[in-house]
Amino acid sequence: DTTSAMKPSVDYLNSNTENPVTSSTTESKEEDWKTPEKTETYSSGNDVDVKERTYYRGTRQSVSFDLGTNNYLSDGKFPNDGTDLYTVRPWGSWYAAINSVYRTRVSRVFFLEWGFGASLYNFKFQNDNVNVSYNADNVIFGLDSRDVDFRKSKLSAAYLNGSFVPVFDFGGNRRKPVLFDGRRSDSFRFGFGPYAGYRVDSFTRKVFKDEDGDKKKEKDHGTFHMNNFRYGVRLQLGFKDTDLFFNYDLNELFVSGKGPKLNAFSFGVSF
C-alpha cells in the first residue's frame, strides 16, 4: 500500500503551500543621491485631507538663451546723435547670449544661479557710413567718404562670461524655468547679482552697395582699444517659463584714455 508511504510527502507539500516563501522589491520614489531638505505638511480644515511636499537639496543644470538689445551711456546719458559718431541705433543693435545655468537650492524659495556662457554685443551706428579704426593711442570714429550706398555700420564684441545670481523663486522650482524644457512653471521669481566676462573677439562690419549695385560686406577684426574684461550686475524678473533681464557693465567699454567713456548695457528676454 503506497498511500501511507506518500502521505508524509503530501503533508510536507501542503504545509509549505500554507506558508509560501514570498519576495518583494521596493523602489525608491526619489533618486538615491537626493538628500531631503525639508518636508512640509498641508492639511484641510477638517484634518482629513493631508498632503506632504518634500524639498530636496542639490544642483540642477539647464541651458538658457538671452535675446535683446544693447546700448551704452556716457556719464549717465545717451550719446548725442548730432555730434557723437558712435551714437547707436537701438533697432538692429542686438544682444545675444547662450548660458549653461546651474541652480543650487539654499532654502525652499531661495536659490543660487551660477554658470558660464558666451555673449555678443552688436552696436549698430546711427550713421551707416561710420568708419571705426584705431592707432597706438586711441580709437578713431570717422566717416567713410567713398561714393557708395552704405546700408550698415557696426562694432561687435564677443565675450566668455561667468555669473552668480541669488534668486528668490516662489514656486520652489529645482531647475531654472526655461521655455523649451518641457517643464511648466507658474511662479514669480526675481534675482540680482554680479557677472564678469573676457573679450575673445571684436570686429567692425560695414554693408554697402557699390557703383554697380552689387551688395558688398567688409569685416575688420581688431582690439579697437576695447577692454579685455567686462564686469557688472544683472537683474532678472521672471514669471512662468520666461525671464526679463537687464545687464549693466560697471567698467567702461574702451580702455581709459583711448576711447570715449561708455558703459554698455543690455536688456531683453531670457528663455
Tab-separated table of C-alpha atoms in Angstrom, residues 66-231:
chain	number	residue	atom	x	y	z
A	66	ASP	CA	19.268	85.772	-23.811
A	67	LEU	CA	17.958	87.871	-26.671
A	68	GLY	CA	17.557	91.637	-26.569
A	69	THR	CA	19.106	94.949	-27.461
A	70	ASN	CA	22.196	96.806	-26.244
A	71	ASN	CA	23.381	100.388	-25.991
A	72	TYR	CA	25.725	102.449	-23.821
A	73	LEU	CA	25.739	105.529	-21.610
A	74	SER	CA	28.279	108.335	-21.370
A	75	ASP	CA	28.327	109.864	-17.864
A	76	GLY	CA	24.821	108.519	-17.327
A	77	LYS	CA	23.442	109.906	-20.606
A	78	PHE	CA	22.994	108.609	-24.126
A	79	PRO	CA	25.498	109.970	-26.673
A	80	ASN	CA	24.407	112.993	-28.709
A	81	ASP	CA	23.356	111.762	-32.146
A	82	GLY	CA	24.125	115.181	-33.626
A	83	THR	CA	27.778	115.302	-32.597
A	84	ASP	CA	28.878	111.807	-31.489
A	85	LEU	CA	29.546	109.447	-34.379
A	86	TYR	CA	29.418	106.447	-32.040
A	87	THR	CA	25.711	107.036	-31.304
A	88	VAL	CA	23.884	103.699	-31.523
A	89	ARG	CA	20.673	102.930	-33.384
A	90	PRO	CA	18.520	100.861	-30.956
A	91	TRP	CA	16.803	98.799	-33.653
A	92	GLY	CA	19.434	96.469	-35.033
A	93	SER	CA	21.793	96.674	-32.054
A	94	TRP	CA	21.088	93.136	-30.923
A	95	TYR	CA	22.448	91.399	-27.852
A	96	ALA	CA	22.537	87.587	-27.800
A	97	ALA	CA	23.868	85.052	-25.305
A	98	ILE	CA	23.773	81.330	-24.560
A	99	ASN	CA	24.292	80.198	-20.972
A	100	SER	CA	24.717	76.969	-19.050
A	101	VAL	CA	22.964	77.746	-15.754
A	102	TYR	CA	23.286	75.752	-12.530
A	103	ARG	CA	20.653	76.273	-9.824
A	104	THR	CA	21.544	75.320	-6.243
A	105	ARG	CA	18.829	75.296	-3.601
A	106	VAL	CA	19.630	77.091	-0.343
A	107	SER	CA	16.128	77.047	1.160
A	108	ARG	CA	12.599	76.390	-0.048
A	109	VAL	CA	12.396	79.500	-2.262
A	110	PHE	CA	15.992	80.786	-2.233
A	111	PHE	CA	18.487	79.607	-4.874
A	112	LEU	CA	21.894	80.453	-6.254
A	113	GLU	CA	22.035	80.567	-10.058
A	114	TRP	CA	25.590	80.368	-11.324
A	115	GLY	CA	27.065	79.373	-14.628
A	116	PHE	CA	29.020	80.148	-17.753
A	117	GLY	CA	28.206	81.267	-21.255
A	118	ALA	CA	29.049	83.308	-24.327
A	119	SER	CA	27.573	86.630	-25.422
A	120	LEU	CA	27.765	89.059	-28.321
A	121	TYR	CA	27.408	92.851	-28.297
A	122	ASN	CA	26.309	94.470	-31.570
A	123	PHE	CA	26.466	98.278	-31.649
A	124	LYS	CA	24.833	99.462	-34.869
A	125	PHE	CA	25.711	103.097	-35.507
A	126	GLN	CA	23.124	105.761	-36.238
A	127	ASN	CA	25.069	106.816	-39.357
A	128	ASP	CA	25.521	103.978	-41.840
A	129	ASN	CA	28.849	105.291	-43.147
A	130	VAL	CA	30.680	105.466	-39.796
A	131	ASN	CA	34.203	104.089	-40.045
A	132	VAL	CA	35.961	102.755	-36.918
A	133	SER	CA	39.760	102.463	-36.857
A	134	TYR	CA	42.486	102.698	-34.249
A	135	ASN	CA	46.156	103.506	-33.836
A	136	ALA	CA	48.583	103.104	-30.958
A	137	ASP	CA	46.993	105.944	-28.994
A	138	ASN	CA	43.233	105.787	-29.429
A	139	VAL	CA	40.195	104.563	-31.335
A	140	ILE	CA	39.004	106.809	-34.170
A	141	PHE	CA	35.389	107.309	-35.261
A	142	GLY	CA	35.159	108.923	-38.686
A	143	LEU	CA	33.048	108.951	-41.845
A	144	ASP	CA	33.732	106.798	-44.884
A	145	SER	CA	33.927	109.184	-47.855
A	146	ARG	CA	33.550	106.585	-50.614
A	147	ASP	CA	30.766	107.264	-53.100
A	148	VAL	CA	28.729	104.135	-52.394
A	149	ASP	CA	25.316	103.376	-50.879
A	150	PHE	CA	26.064	102.499	-47.247
A	151	ARG	CA	23.469	100.287	-45.557
A	152	LYS	CA	25.007	99.337	-42.218
A	153	SER	CA	27.973	100.005	-39.949
A	154	LYS	CA	28.503	98.379	-36.568
A	155	LEU	CA	31.028	97.406	-33.907
A	156	SER	CA	30.717	93.971	-32.290
A	157	ALA	CA	32.414	92.232	-29.367
A	158	ALA	CA	32.199	88.609	-28.200
A	159	TYR	CA	32.774	87.522	-24.582
A	160	LEU	CA	33.030	84.414	-22.451
A	161	ASN	CA	31.163	85.095	-19.202
A	162	GLY	CA	30.540	83.810	-15.717
A	163	SER	CA	27.667	84.858	-13.444
A	164	PHE	CA	26.466	84.382	-9.863
A	165	VAL	CA	22.874	85.485	-9.238
A	166	PRO	CA	20.946	84.838	-5.987
A	167	VAL	CA	17.295	84.163	-6.892
A	168	PHE	CA	14.024	84.027	-4.970
A	169	ASP	CA	11.660	81.625	-6.764
A	170	PHE	CA	8.283	81.457	-5.026
A	171	GLY	CA	7.391	78.260	-6.861
A	172	GLY	CA	10.426	76.421	-5.499
A	173	ASN	CA	11.464	75.148	-8.946
A	174	ARG	CA	14.560	72.974	-8.707
A	175	ARG	CA	15.720	73.981	-12.195
A	176	LYS	CA	15.779	77.407	-13.784
A	177	PRO	CA	12.496	77.586	-15.737
A	178	VAL	CA	13.128	77.827	-19.479
A	179	LEU	CA	10.730	77.806	-22.387
A	180	PHE	CA	11.602	74.609	-24.239
A	181	ASP	CA	12.496	72.113	-21.479
A	182	GLY	CA	9.012	70.567	-21.186
A	183	ARG	CA	8.607	71.583	-17.537
A	184	ARG	CA	5.907	74.107	-16.763
A	185	SER	CA	6.302	76.839	-14.150
A	186	ASP	CA	3.614	79.217	-12.899
A	187	SER	CA	5.570	81.121	-10.264
A	188	PHE	CA	7.082	84.583	-9.902
A	189	ARG	CA	10.819	84.987	-9.268
A	190	PHE	CA	13.492	87.662	-9.167
A	191	GLY	CA	17.257	87.780	-8.811
A	192	PHE	CA	20.157	90.212	-8.681
A	193	GLY	CA	23.873	89.516	-8.823
A	194	PRO	CA	27.274	90.051	-10.473
A	195	TYR	CA	28.815	88.799	-13.705
A	196	ALA	CA	32.190	89.075	-15.415
A	197	GLY	CA	33.447	88.352	-18.915
A	198	TYR	CA	36.562	88.158	-21.067
A	199	ARG	CA	36.596	89.513	-24.619
A	200	VAL	CA	37.571	86.851	-27.151
A	201	ASP	CA	36.913	88.804	-30.363
A	202	SER	CA	35.903	92.230	-31.637
A	203	PHE	CA	35.301	93.452	-35.172
A	204	THR	CA	33.642	96.090	-37.328
A	205	ARG	CA	31.265	95.312	-40.164
A	206	LYS	CA	30.059	97.527	-42.992
A	207	VAL	CA	27.456	96.721	-45.627
A	208	PHE	CA	27.027	98.809	-48.778
A	209	LYS	CA	26.156	98.682	-52.474
A	210	ASP	CA	28.870	99.653	-54.934
A	211	GLU	CA	28.573	101.640	-58.157
A	212	ASP	CA	27.193	98.603	-59.991
A	213	GLY	CA	24.517	97.984	-57.359
A	214	ASP	CA	26.228	94.873	-56.004
A	215	LYS	CA	25.972	94.268	-52.260
A	216	LYS	CA	29.340	94.261	-50.503
A	217	LYS	CA	30.419	93.453	-46.945
A	218	GLU	CA	33.606	94.476	-45.164
A	219	LYS	CA	34.718	92.986	-41.873
A	220	ASP	CA	37.755	94.071	-39.894
A	221	HIS	CA	38.944	92.280	-36.743
A	222	GLY	CA	40.967	94.146	-34.119
A	223	THR	CA	41.095	95.240	-30.495
A	224	PHE	CA	39.887	98.826	-31.151
A	225	HIS	CA	41.235	99.506	-27.642
A	226	MET	CA	38.245	97.749	-26.093
A	227	ASN	CA	38.753	96.488	-22.556
A	228	ASN	CA	39.607	92.804	-22.381
A	229	PHE	CA	37.432	92.347	-19.296
A	230	ARG	CA	33.884	93.394	-18.501
A	231	TYR	CA	32.075	93.154	-15.186
